[in-house]
Amino acid sequence: MSAHALTDSWTMTRRELARWGRQPVQLAVNLVFPVMLLLMFGYLIGGGRGVTGAYRDYLVPGMLALTMAFGLEGTMLAVTQDLNKGVIDRFRSMPMANGAVLVGRSAADMLQSAMALVVLIGVGAALGWRPGGGPAALLAAVGLLLLFRFAMLWIGIHLALVAGKPEMVQAVQILVWPVGFLSNALAVPGSMPGWLGTVVGWNPMSHTATAVRDLFGVPGTESGHAWAAILWPLALLAVFFPLAVRRFGRLSR
Amino acid sequence: MADPAITVEGAEKSYGGKKALDGLDLTVARGTVHGVLGPNGAGKTTLVRVLSTLLRPDAGRIEVAGHDVVREAYAVRLRIGLLGQHAALDEELGGRQNLELFGRLHHLGARGARARADELLERFGLADTGRKAVRQYSGGMRRRLDLAASLITEPEVLFLDEPTTGLDPRGRAEVWSSVRSLVGGGTTVLLTTQYLEEADQLADRISVVDAGRVVAEGTADELKAETGGDRIDVVLRNAGELGAAVALLPLTGVSVDADRRLLSAPVTDRMEALSGVVRALREAGIEAEDVALRRPTLDEVFLHLTGDDHRVKEAA
Ligand SMILES: Nc1ncnc2c1ncn2[C@@H]1O[C@H](COP(=O)(O)OP(=O)(O)OP(=O)(O)O)[C@@H](O)[C@H]1O
Ligand SMILES: [Mg+2]
């Protein structure tokens, strides 16, 4: 069985890529959406209360982290659709490696998120944003962001398996926004009312955003969040990865 | 039976407190078509899902192609094909992409999967569907592609869960002829249906299922003989004469539907029953709008087999 684990996972990943090929517009929308948010918050709404340096330098890392958080919706939606389309029954009735369905989903979602990061960073650079710290810092930042995305991915898979219904995806989509914005992605916690600042400080996404800002040398950034930006996602993974795998195995109950 | 393709002994499965399978027994000989006939909620899909390793039974000994569906699920999956009640396809991909995907997952390799996809598309008349996504297929095309997908490896045992529900007569005939050609190749088929006619057309033996258990089993002819075979329907002009007609007609086991002014009864000798009824009505001066012979419906086979037809008669 495990002899096929790699081949099957690759086949399932290719399935997702083939779906992108079928729906290039959908893919493009997914990649452009974060850019739209960036432009909206950076130029139209114009926030940045309490930001020391240029808001843009503060905002771009925040948007990168926010994009990773919103990936949860996409994962949950895709898994829910698979579950409700019946195609998952065919996979489960075939002699394929058990986990390949989930591995394929993960690989495709991680790839799409990596592409979204590249697009965002590219647009940021085109607008004149210049991260400090050089290529090594950039790579480390992307690593932290993708680690956070990976945790969001398994939360998304777990929620999809628990909820199972498209209606539930909507509920989560609505909830993801406040959770995403209850972070330091767009504004400095110090500028918020005390309790809100505390919540925001606790949000795992805030640690990732802060660590990335630190790597990019954004002025006024607290340093020392790298550990939290590594440990939080790992802790979430330690909880949700086994839960999701167990849930998947329990589809036969 | 020597080495059957499917053995089910005392299968049980509950959802919450509700029993979907309640001690179901079934044996299917290799190379035969077995029909599982039952109304909505009888447990047909649950049975198919248990047999195809998608659902874990609560109790019972269940073997497919010589392997236990729980302990040797992988060995079972190597040997089965499944056409579920609802399409199990990737709707966003095209027909060829679907078949190639499933071929690869059956480990035919890239080239093998491509060749097999070509072969199946040709065989099921889907070769010219081009790049269309399955989402845009008609119901009949989708069903055929789904069937093709369940035949990627020429399975030893094939499960078909209501393969023709929702298809027009042509689509139904197409699926039927596909199933017939398969059986020639030695595949064992378990097919569920709500239509007696379908079981009649395709199955060597039929199990009638109700409330999660088998209530009757036999060939189509045996089952029909058991239900009294054909029926006669008499529609009167005047509902007030229904009682008189029941008393006087040379029929037994009559059921009455007052709203439709209808009498219905099983018959053994078609011609004698017809002429007897017409003569008796004329002699008594009771006017009939319609007198017709027909095959029993699934409802009637069903009501008969579950013993509920007595209740119908008493109520009438
Ligand atoms: N996932 C589920 N959760 C709860 N109850 C279920 C579930 N699946 C089936 N049931 C119940 O189990 C019983 C048997 O259902 P099943 O789907 O096996 O019937 P069926 O014979 O296939 O019916 P149909 O002809 O409508 O397809 C029904 O009472 C149904 O309501
Ligand atoms: Mg069903």
Coordinates of C-alpha atoms and ligand atoms in Angstrom, one line a residue:
Chain A
M1 CA 0.0 0.0 0.0
S2 CA 2.6 2.5 1.1
A3 CA 4.6 1.5 -2.0
H4 CA 2.1 3.7 -3.9
A5 CA 1.9 6.5 -1.4
L6 CA 4.2 8.8 -3.4
T7 CA 2.7 8.0 -6.8
D8 CA -0.8 8.4 -5.5
S9 CA 0.0 11.6 -3.8
W10 CA 1.5 13.0 -7.0
T11 CA -1.5 11.8 -9.0
M12 CA -3.8 13.6 -6.6
T13 CA -1.7 16.8 -6.8
R14 CA -1.8 16.6 -10.5
R15 CA -5.6 16.4 -10.3
E16 CA -5.6 19.7 -8.6
L17 CA -3.3 21.2 -11.1
A18 CA -5.5 19.9 -13.9
R19 CA -8.5 21.6 -12.2
W20 CA -6.5 24.9 -12.3
G21 CA -5.9 24.4 -16.0
R22 CA -9.7 24.0 -16.3
Q23 CA -10.5 27.1 -14.3
P24 CA -7.7 29.6 -14.9
V25 CA -10.0 32.5 -14.1
Q26 CA -10.7 31.0 -10.6
L27 CA -7.0 30.6 -10.0
A28 CA -6.3 34.2 -11.2
V29 CA -9.1 35.6 -8.9
N30 CA -7.6 33.7 -5.9
L31 CA -4.2 35.2 -6.7
V32 CA -5.4 38.7 -7.4
F33 CA -7.7 39.0 -4.4
P34 CA -4.9 39.6 -1.8
V35 CA -3.5 42.2 -4.2
M36 CA -6.8 44.0 -4.2
L37 CA -6.9 44.0 -0.4
L38 CA -3.4 45.4 -0.3
L39 CA -4.3 48.2 -2.7
M40 CA -7.5 48.9 -0.8
F41 CA -5.9 49.2 2.6
G42 CA -2.7 50.7 1.4
Y43 CA -4.2 53.4 -0.8
L44 CA -8.0 53.8 -0.5
I45 CA -8.7 53.3 3.2
G46 CA -5.3 54.4 4.3
G47 CA -4.9 53.2 7.9
G48 CA -1.8 52.8 9.9
R49 CA -2.7 54.3 13.3
G50 CA 0.3 54.2 15.5
V51 CA 2.7 53.0 12.8
T52 CA 6.2 54.4 13.2
G53 CA 7.6 54.3 9.7
A54 CA 5.9 54.2 6.3
Y55 CA 2.5 52.4 6.5
R56 CA 3.3 50.4 3.4
D57 CA 6.3 48.8 5.1
Y58 CA 4.0 47.8 7.9
L59 CA 1.1 46.8 5.7
V60 CA 2.8 44.4 3.2
P61 CA 4.0 41.9 5.8
G62 CA 0.5 42.1 7.4
M63 CA -1.2 41.4 4.0
L64 CA 1.2 38.4 3.5
A65 CA 0.1 36.9 6.8
L66 CA -3.5 37.7 6.2
T67 CA -3.4 36.0 2.8
M68 CA -2.1 32.9 4.5
A69 CA -4.9 33.0 7.1
F70 CA -7.6 33.4 4.4
G71 CA -6.3 30.3 2.7
L72 CA -8.1 28.4 5.3
E73 CA -11.4 29.2 3.6
G74 CA -10.2 28.0 0.2
T75 CA -9.0 24.7 1.7
M76 CA -12.2 24.1 3.6
L77 CA -14.3 24.9 0.6
A78 CA -12.4 22.6 -1.7
V79 CA -12.5 19.7 0.8
T80 CA -16.2 20.3 1.4
Q81 CA -17.0 20.2 -2.3
D82 CA -15.1 17.0 -2.7
L83 CA -17.0 15.4 0.2
N84 CA -20.3 16.5 -1.2
K85 CA -19.6 15.6 -4.8
G86 CA -19.3 11.9 -4.3
V87 CA -15.9 11.7 -6.1
I88 CA -14.4 11.0 -2.7
D89 CA -16.4 7.8 -2.6
R90 CA -14.7 6.6 -5.7
F91 CA -11.3 7.5 -4.3
R92 CA -12.1 5.6 -1.1
S93 CA -13.3 2.5 -2.9
M94 CA -10.1 2.3 -4.9
P95 CA -6.9 0.6 -4.0
M96 CA -5.0 3.8 -3.5
A97 CA -2.9 5.0 -0.6
N98 CA -5.3 6.3 2.1
G99 CA -3.7 9.7 2.7
A100 CA -3.1 10.6 -0.9
V101 CA -6.4 12.6 -1.1
L102 CA -5.3 14.8 1.7
V103 CA -1.7 15.0 0.6
G104 CA -2.8 16.1 -2.9
R105 CA -5.0 18.8 -1.4
S106 CA -2.1 20.0 0.8
A107 CA 0.4 20.1 -2.0
A108 CA -1.9 22.1 -4.3
D109 CA -3.0 24.5 -1.6
M110 CA 0.6 25.2 -0.5
L111 CA 1.6 25.7 -4.1
Q112 CA -1.2 28.2 -4.6
S113 CA -0.3 30.0 -1.4
A114 CA 3.3 30.2 -2.5
M115 CA 2.2 31.7 -5.8
A116 CA 0.0 34.2 -3.9
L117 CA 3.0 35.3 -1.9
V118 CA 5.1 35.7 -5.0
V119 CA 2.4 37.8 -6.6
L120 CA 1.9 40.0 -3.5
I121 CA 5.6 40.5 -3.0
G122 CA 6.0 41.3 -6.7
V123 CA 3.2 43.8 -6.7
G124 CA 4.6 45.3 -3.5
A125 CA 8.0 45.7 -5.1
A126 CA 6.4 47.2 -8.2
L127 CA 4.8 49.8 -6.0
G128 CA 8.2 50.7 -4.5
W129 CA 8.2 48.5 -1.4
R130 CA 11.7 47.3 -0.5
P131 CA 12.1 44.8 2.3
G132 CA 15.2 45.1 4.3
G133 CA 17.4 42.1 5.3
G134 CA 18.2 40.8 1.8
P135 CA 17.4 37.5 0.2
A136 CA 18.0 35.4 3.3
A137 CA 15.5 37.4 5.3
L138 CA 13.0 37.1 2.4
L139 CA 13.4 33.4 2.3
A140 CA 13.0 33.0 6.0
A141 CA 9.9 35.2 5.9
V142 CA 8.3 33.1 3.2
G143 CA 9.2 30.0 5.2
L144 CA 7.4 31.4 8.3
L145 CA 4.4 32.4 6.2
L146 CA 4.1 29.0 4.6
L147 CA 4.4 27.3 7.9
F148 CA 1.5 29.4 9.2
R149 CA -0.4 28.6 6.0
F150 CA 0.3 24.9 6.6
A151 CA -1.3 25.1 10.0
M152 CA -4.3 26.9 8.5
L153 CA -4.5 24.2 5.9
W154 CA -5.0 21.4 8.4
I155 CA -7.5 23.5 10.4
G156 CA -9.4 23.9 7.1
I157 CA -9.4 20.2 6.3
H158 CA -10.5 19.4 9.8
L159 CA -13.3 21.9 9.8
A160 CA -14.5 20.6 6.4
L161 CA -14.5 17.1 7.7
V162 CA -16.4 18.0 10.9
A163 CA -18.9 20.4 9.3
G164 CA -19.2 18.6 5.9
K165 CA -21.9 21.0 4.6
P166 CA -21.4 23.9 2.1
E167 CA -23.5 26.1 4.4
M168 CA -20.9 25.6 7.2
V169 CA -18.2 26.9 4.9
Q170 CA -20.1 30.2 4.7
A171 CA -20.3 30.4 8.4
V172 CA -16.5 29.9 8.6
Q173 CA -15.9 32.4 5.8
I174 CA -17.8 35.0 7.8
L175 CA -15.8 34.2 11.0
V176 CA -12.4 34.1 9.3
W177 CA -12.7 37.8 8.6
P178 CA -12.9 39.1 12.1
V179 CA -10.3 36.6 13.3
G180 CA -8.0 37.8 10.4
F181 CA -8.6 41.4 11.3
L182 CA -8.2 40.8 15.0
S183 CA -4.5 40.7 14.4
N184 CA -1.8 43.3 13.9
A185 CA -2.0 42.7 10.1
L186 CA -3.4 46.2 9.5
A187 CA -3.0 48.2 12.6
V188 CA -0.7 48.4 15.7
P189 CA -2.2 46.7 18.7
G190 CA -1.0 49.6 20.9
S191 CA -3.5 51.9 19.1
M192 CA -6.4 49.7 20.0
P193 CA -8.5 49.6 23.2
G194 CA -6.7 47.6 25.9
W195 CA -8.6 44.3 25.8
L196 CA -8.6 44.3 22.0
G197 CA -4.8 44.8 22.0
T198 CA -4.5 41.7 24.3
V199 CA -6.6 39.5 22.0
V200 CA -4.7 40.7 19.0
G201 CA -1.4 40.0 20.7
W202 CA -2.5 36.4 21.3
N203 CA -3.6 35.8 17.7
P204 CA -1.0 33.4 16.2
M205 CA -1.2 35.4 13.0
S206 CA 0.1 38.5 14.8
H207 CA 3.3 36.6 15.8
T208 CA 3.9 35.6 12.2
A209 CA 3.3 39.1 10.9
T210 CA 5.6 40.6 13.6
A211 CA 8.3 38.1 12.9
V212 CA 8.2 38.8 9.2
R213 CA 8.3 42.6 9.9
D214 CA 11.3 42.0 12.1
L215 CA 13.0 40.1 9.3
F216 CA 12.3 42.9 6.9
G217 CA 13.6 45.5 9.4
V218 CA 10.3 47.4 9.7
P219 CA 11.0 50.2 12.2
G220 CA 9.3 50.0 15.6
T221 CA 8.9 46.2 15.3
E222 CA 9.3 44.2 18.5
S223 CA 11.9 41.5 18.0
G224 CA 11.9 37.9 19.4
H225 CA 8.6 36.8 17.8
A226 CA 10.3 34.2 15.5
W227 CA 9.9 31.5 18.1
A228 CA 6.2 32.2 18.6
A229 CA 5.8 32.3 14.8
I230 CA 7.3 28.8 14.6
L231 CA 5.8 27.3 17.8
W232 CA 2.2 28.5 17.3
P233 CA 1.8 26.8 13.9
L234 CA 3.5 23.7 15.1
A235 CA 1.2 23.6 18.1
L236 CA -1.9 24.1 15.9
L237 CA -0.6 21.3 13.6
A238 CA 0.0 19.0 16.6
V239 CA -3.7 19.4 17.4
F240 CA -5.4 19.6 14.0
F241 CA -3.3 17.3 11.8
P242 CA -4.1 14.1 13.9
L243 CA -7.7 15.3 14.3
A244 CA -8.1 15.7 10.6
V245 CA -6.4 12.4 9.7
R246 CA -8.6 10.6 12.3
R247 CA -11.7 12.3 10.9
F248 CA -10.8 11.3 7.4
G249 CA -10.4 7.7 8.5
R250 CA -13.8 7.9 10.2
L251 CA -15.6 8.7 7.0
S252 CA -16.5 5.0 7.1
R253 CA -18.4 5.3 10.4
Chain B
M1 CA -22.6 -22.5 -2.6
A2 CA -19.0 -23.1 -3.5
D3 CA -16.8 -20.0 -3.1
P4 CA -19.4 -17.3 -3.7
A5 CA -18.5 -13.8 -4.9
I6 CA -20.4 -12.1 -2.1
T7 CA -21.3 -13.4 1.3
V8 CA -23.3 -11.4 3.8
E9 CA -24.3 -12.9 7.1
G10 CA -26.2 -10.9 9.7
A11 CA -25.0 -7.5 8.5
E12 CA -26.0 -4.7 10.9
K13 CA -25.5 -0.9 10.6
S14 CA -27.2 1.8 12.5
Y15 CA -27.2 5.6 12.0
G16 CA -27.8 7.1 15.4
G17 CA -30.5 4.8 16.8
K18 CA -31.9 4.0 13.4
K19 CA -31.1 0.6 11.9
A20 CA -30.4 0.8 8.2
L21 CA -29.2 -2.9 8.0
D22 CA -30.9 -5.2 10.5
G23 CA -29.5 -8.7 10.2
L24 CA -29.2 -8.8 6.4
D25 CA -28.2 -12.1 4.7
L26 CA -27.1 -12.5 1.1
T27 CA -25.1 -14.9 -1.0
V28 CA -24.2 -14.2 -4.6
A29 CA -22.6 -16.8 -6.9
R30 CA -19.7 -15.9 -9.1
G31 CA -20.5 -14.7 -12.6
T32 CA -24.2 -13.9 -11.8
V33 CA -26.2 -10.8 -11.6
H34 CA -28.0 -10.3 -8.3
G35 CA -30.8 -7.7 -8.0
V36 CA -31.5 -6.0 -4.7
L37 CA -35.0 -4.6 -4.9
G38 CA -36.5 -2.3 -2.3
P39 CA -38.3 1.0 -1.7
N40 CA -36.7 4.3 -0.5
G41 CA -34.9 3.8 2.7
A42 CA -34.8 0.0 2.5
G43 CA -31.1 0.0 3.1
K44 CA -29.9 -0.6 -0.5
T45 CA -27.3 2.1 -0.5
T46 CA -26.1 1.3 3.0
L47 CA -25.6 -2.3 1.8
V48 CA -23.6 -1.3 -1.3
R49 CA -21.5 1.1 0.8
V50 CA -20.7 -1.6 3.3
L51 CA -19.8 -4.1 0.5
S52 CA -17.6 -1.5 -1.2
T53 CA -15.6 -0.8 2.0
L54 CA -17.0 2.8 2.3
L55 CA -18.9 2.1 5.4
R56 CA -17.9 0.0 8.4
P57 CA -20.7 -2.4 9.5
D58 CA -21.6 -2.6 13.2
A59 CA -21.8 -6.4 13.0
G60 CA -21.9 -9.3 10.6
R61 CA -19.6 -11.4 8.4
I62 CA -19.2 -9.7 5.1
E63 CA -16.9 -11.0 2.3
V64 CA -16.4 -9.8 -1.2
A65 CA -14.3 -11.8 -3.7
G66 CA -13.1 -13.9 -0.8
H67 CA -11.9 -11.1 1.4
D68 CA -13.4 -9.5 4.5
V69 CA -14.6 -6.0 3.8
V70 CA -13.3 -4.6 7.2
R71 CA -10.1 -6.5 7.8
E72 CA -9.0 -6.8 4.2
A73 CA -10.5 -3.7 2.7
Y74 CA -7.5 -3.1 0.5
A75 CA -7.7 -6.6 -1.1
V76 CA -11.4 -6.0 -1.6
R77 CA -10.8 -2.6 -3.3
L78 CA -8.4 -4.3 -5.7
R79 CA -11.2 -6.5 -7.0
I80 CA -14.3 -4.3 -7.1
G81 CA -15.9 -1.6 -9.2
L82 CA -18.5 0.8 -7.8
L83 CA -21.2 2.8 -9.5
G84 CA -22.8 4.7 -6.6
Q85 CA -26.2 6.1 -6.5
H86 CA -24.8 9.6 -7.2
A87 CA -22.1 10.3 -9.7
A88 CA -18.6 9.8 -8.3
L89 CA -16.7 11.9 -10.8
D90 CA -14.6 15.1 -10.8
E91 CA -17.1 17.5 -12.2
E92 CA -14.5 20.1 -13.2
L93 CA -12.4 17.8 -15.3
G94 CA -13.2 16.3 -18.7
G95 CA -14.2 12.7 -19.3
R96 CA -10.8 11.6 -20.4
Q97 CA -9.1 13.4 -17.5
N98 CA -11.4 11.6 -15.1
L99 CA -10.7 8.1 -16.5
E100 CA -6.9 8.8 -16.7
L101 CA -7.0 10.0 -13.1
F102 CA -8.7 6.8 -11.9
G103 CA -6.5 4.7 -14.1
R104 CA -3.4 6.2 -12.5
L105 CA -4.8 5.6 -9.1
H106 CA -5.3 2.0 -10.1
H107 CA -1.6 2.0 -10.9
L108 CA -1.9 1.4 -14.6
G109 CA 0.9 3.9 -15.2
A110 CA 0.6 7.0 -17.3
R111 CA 0.6 5.2 -20.7
G112 CA -1.6 2.3 -19.4
A113 CA -4.1 4.8 -18.0
R114 CA -4.3 6.8 -21.2
A115 CA -4.8 3.6 -23.3
R116 CA -7.5 2.4 -20.9
A117 CA -9.3 5.7 -21.0
D118 CA -9.4 5.7 -24.8
E119 CA -10.7 2.2 -24.8
L120 CA -13.5 2.9 -22.3
L121 CA -14.5 6.2 -23.9
E122 CA -14.8 4.4 -27.2
R123 CA -16.8 1.6 -25.7
F124 CA -19.3 3.9 -23.9
G125 CA -19.8 6.2 -26.9
L126 CA -18.0 9.1 -25.2
A127 CA -15.0 9.3 -27.5
D128 CA -16.2 12.6 -29.1
T129 CA -17.1 14.5 -26.0
G130 CA -13.9 16.6 -26.5
R131 CA -12.7 18.8 -23.7
K132 CA -16.1 19.4 -22.1
A133 CA -16.2 19.3 -18.4
V134 CA -18.3 16.6 -16.8
R135 CA -20.3 19.4 -15.2
Q136 CA -21.7 20.1 -18.7
Y137 CA -22.6 16.4 -19.5
S138 CA -26.2 15.2 -19.8
G139 CA -27.4 12.8 -17.1
G140 CA -27.0 9.8 -19.5
M141 CA -23.5 10.7 -20.5
R142 CA -22.5 11.2 -16.9
R143 CA -23.9 7.9 -15.9
R144 CA -22.0 6.2 -18.7
L145 CA -18.8 7.9 -17.7
D146 CA -19.4 6.9 -14.1
L147 CA -19.9 3.3 -15.3
A148 CA -16.8 3.4 -17.4
A149 CA -14.9 4.7 -14.3
S150 CA -16.1 1.7 -12.3
L151 CA -14.7 -0.6 -14.9
I152 CA -11.1 0.6 -15.2
T153 CA -9.7 -2.7 -14.0
E154 CA -12.4 -5.1 -15.2
P155 CA -13.5 -5.8 -11.6
E156 CA -14.3 -9.3 -10.3
V157 CA -17.3 -7.8 -8.5
L158 CA -19.2 -4.8 -9.7
F159 CA -21.7 -2.8 -7.5
L160 CA -24.4 -0.8 -9.3
D161 CA -26.5 1.4 -6.9
E162 CA -29.7 2.3 -8.8
P163 CA -27.8 2.6 -12.1
T164 CA -30.7 4.0 -14.1
T165 CA -32.7 6.1 -11.7
G166 CA -33.3 9.5 -13.3
L167 CA -32.4 8.3 -16.8
D168 CA -34.8 8.5 -19.8
P169 CA -35.8 5.3 -21.5
R170 CA -32.9 5.5 -24.0
G171 CA -30.3 6.1 -21.3
R172 CA -31.8 3.2 -19.3
A173 CA -31.5 0.9 -22.3
E174 CA -27.9 1.9 -22.9
V175 CA -27.0 1.1 -19.3
W176 CA -28.8 -2.2 -19.4
S177 CA -27.0 -3.3 -22.6
S178 CA -23.6 -2.3 -21.0
V179 CA -24.4 -4.4 -17.9
R180 CA -25.4 -7.3 -20.1
S181 CA -22.2 -7.2 -22.1
L182 CA -20.2 -7.2 -18.8
V183 CA -21.7 -10.2 -17.4
G184 CA -20.6 -12.2 -20.4
G185 CA -17.1 -11.4 -19.3
G186 CA -17.5 -13.3 -16.0
T187 CA -18.0 -10.3 -13.7
T188 CA -20.3 -10.7 -10.8
V189 CA -22.8 -7.9 -10.5
L190 CA -24.8 -6.7 -7.6
L191 CA -27.4 -4.2 -8.7
T192 CA -29.9 -2.3 -6.6
T193 CA -33.1 -0.9 -8.0
Q194 CA -36.6 0.3 -7.2
Y195 CA -37.9 -1.1 -10.4
L196 CA -39.1 -4.7 -10.7
E197 CA -38.7 -4.4 -14.4
E198 CA -35.0 -3.6 -14.1
A199 CA -34.4 -6.5 -11.8
D200 CA -36.4 -8.6 -14.2
Q201 CA -34.4 -7.6 -17.2
L202 CA -31.0 -7.9 -15.7
A203 CA -30.9 -10.1 -12.6
D204 CA -30.5 -13.9 -12.3
R205 CA -31.7 -13.7 -8.8
I206 CA -33.4 -11.0 -6.7
S207 CA -33.4 -10.2 -3.0
V208 CA -36.3 -8.0 -1.9
V209 CA -35.1 -5.8 0.9
D210 CA -37.2 -3.9 3.4
A211 CA -36.2 -2.1 6.6
G212 CA -32.7 -3.5 6.4
R213 CA -33.4 -7.2 5.9
V214 CA -34.2 -9.6 3.1
V215 CA -37.9 -10.4 3.0
A216 CA -37.9 -12.6 -0.1
E217 CA -35.4 -14.1 -2.5
G218 CA -35.6 -15.9 -5.8
T219 CA -35.7 -15.6 -9.5
A220 CA -38.0 -12.9 -11.0
D221 CA -40.5 -15.6 -12.0
E222 CA -40.5 -17.1 -8.5
L223 CA -41.2 -13.8 -6.9
K224 CA -43.9 -12.9 -9.3
A225 CA -45.6 -16.2 -8.9
E226 CA -45.5 -15.6 -5.2
T227 CA -47.3 -12.3 -5.5
G228 CA -49.9 -13.9 -7.8
G229 CA -48.4 -12.7 -11.0
D230 CA -50.6 -10.4 -13.1
R231 CA -53.3 -8.2 -11.7
I232 CA -56.7 -7.0 -12.9
D233 CA -57.8 -3.4 -12.4
V234 CA -61.5 -2.5 -12.6
V235 CA -62.6 1.2 -12.5
L236 CA -66.4 1.6 -11.8
R237 CA -68.5 4.5 -12.9
N238 CA -70.1 4.7 -9.5
A239 CA -68.1 4.5 -6.3
G240 CA -71.3 3.4 -4.4
E241 CA -71.2 0.1 -6.2
L242 CA -67.7 -0.9 -5.1
G243 CA -68.9 -3.0 -2.2
A244 CA -71.4 -4.9 -4.3
A245 CA -68.8 -5.5 -7.0
V246 CA -66.3 -6.9 -4.5
A247 CA -68.9 -9.3 -3.2
L248 CA -69.9 -10.5 -6.7
L249 CA -66.8 -10.6 -8.8
P250 CA -65.0 -14.0 -9.1
L251 CA -61.8 -12.6 -7.6
T252 CA -59.9 -13.1 -4.3
G253 CA -57.5 -10.7 -2.5
V254 CA -59.3 -7.6 -3.8
S255 CA -58.0 -4.2 -2.7
V256 CA -60.2 -1.1 -3.1
D257 CA -59.3 2.5 -3.8
A258 CA -62.5 4.4 -3.3
D259 CA -61.1 7.7 -4.5
R260 CA -60.3 6.3 -7.8
R261 CA -63.3 4.0 -7.9
L262 CA -60.8 1.2 -8.4
L263 CA -60.8 -2.5 -7.6
S264 CA -57.6 -4.4 -8.0
A265 CA -56.8 -8.1 -7.5
P266 CA -54.2 -10.7 -8.4
V267 CA -55.1 -13.2 -11.2
T268 CA -53.7 -16.5 -12.2
D269 CA -55.5 -17.2 -15.5
R270 CA -55.5 -13.9 -17.3
M271 CA -58.2 -14.6 -19.9
E272 CA -60.6 -16.4 -17.6
A273 CA -60.4 -13.6 -15.1
L274 CA -61.0 -10.9 -17.7
S275 CA -64.0 -12.6 -19.2
G276 CA -65.4 -13.6 -15.8
V277 CA -65.2 -10.0 -14.6
V278 CA -66.8 -8.5 -17.7
R279 CA -69.6 -11.1 -17.6
A280 CA -70.3 -10.7 -13.9
L281 CA -70.4 -6.9 -14.2
R282 CA -72.8 -7.0 -17.1
E283 CA -75.1 -9.5 -15.4
A284 CA -75.3 -7.3 -12.3
G285 CA -75.8 -4.2 -14.3
I286 CA -72.7 -2.5 -12.8
E287 CA -71.1 0.0 -15.2
A288 CA -67.3 -0.1 -15.5
E289 CA -65.2 2.7 -17.1
D290 CA -62.2 0.5 -17.5
V291 CA -61.1 -3.2 -17.1
A292 CA -57.5 -3.9 -17.6
L293 CA -54.9 -6.6 -17.0
R294 CA -51.4 -5.6 -15.9
R295 CA -48.2 -6.7 -14.3
P296 CA -47.9 -6.2 -10.6
T297 CA -46.1 -3.0 -9.6
L298 CA -43.2 -3.1 -7.1
D299 CA -45.6 -1.7 -4.5
E300 CA -47.8 -4.8 -4.9
V301 CA -44.9 -7.3 -4.9
F302 CA -43.6 -5.4 -1.9
L303 CA -46.9 -5.2 0.0
H304 CA -47.4 -8.8 -0.6
L305 CA -44.0 -9.9 0.4
T306 CA -44.0 -7.9 3.6
G307 CA -47.5 -9.1 4.5
D308 CA -48.9 -5.6 4.4
D309 CA -51.4 -6.4 1.7
H310 CA -53.7 -7.9 4.4
R311 CA -53.8 -4.6 6.1
V312 CA -54.7 -2.9 2.8
K313 CA -57.6 -5.3 2.3
E314 CA -58.9 -4.8 5.9
A315 CA -58.7 -1.1 5.5
A316 CA -60.8 -1.2 2.4
Ligands
LIG1 N1 -25.7 9.1 6.6 C1 -26.9 8.8 7.1 N2 -27.2 9.3 8.3 C2 -28.4 8.9 8.9 N3 -29.2 8.1 8.4 C3 -29.0 7.5 7.2 C4 -27.8 7.8 6.5 N4 -27.8 7.1 5.4 C5 -28.9 6.4 5.4 N5 -29.6 6.7 6.5 C6 -30.9 6.0 6.8 O1 -30.8 4.6 6.7 C7 -31.9 4.1 6.0 C8 -31.4 3.3 4.8 O2 -30.9 4.2 3.9 P1 -30.4 3.8 2.5 O3 -29.8 5.0 1.8 O4 -29.5 2.7 2.6 O5 -31.7 3.4 1.7 P2 -31.9 3.1 0.1 O6 -32.6 1.7 0.1 O7 -30.6 3.2 -0.6 O8 -32.9 4.2 -0.3 P3 -33.1 5.0 -1.7 O9 -33.9 4.1 -2.5 O10 -33.8 6.2 -1.3 O11 -31.7 5.3 -2.2 C9 -32.8 5.2 5.7 O12 -33.8 5.2 6.7 C10 -32.0 6.4 5.8 O13 -32.7 7.5 6.3
MG2 MG -30.0 4.4 -2.1

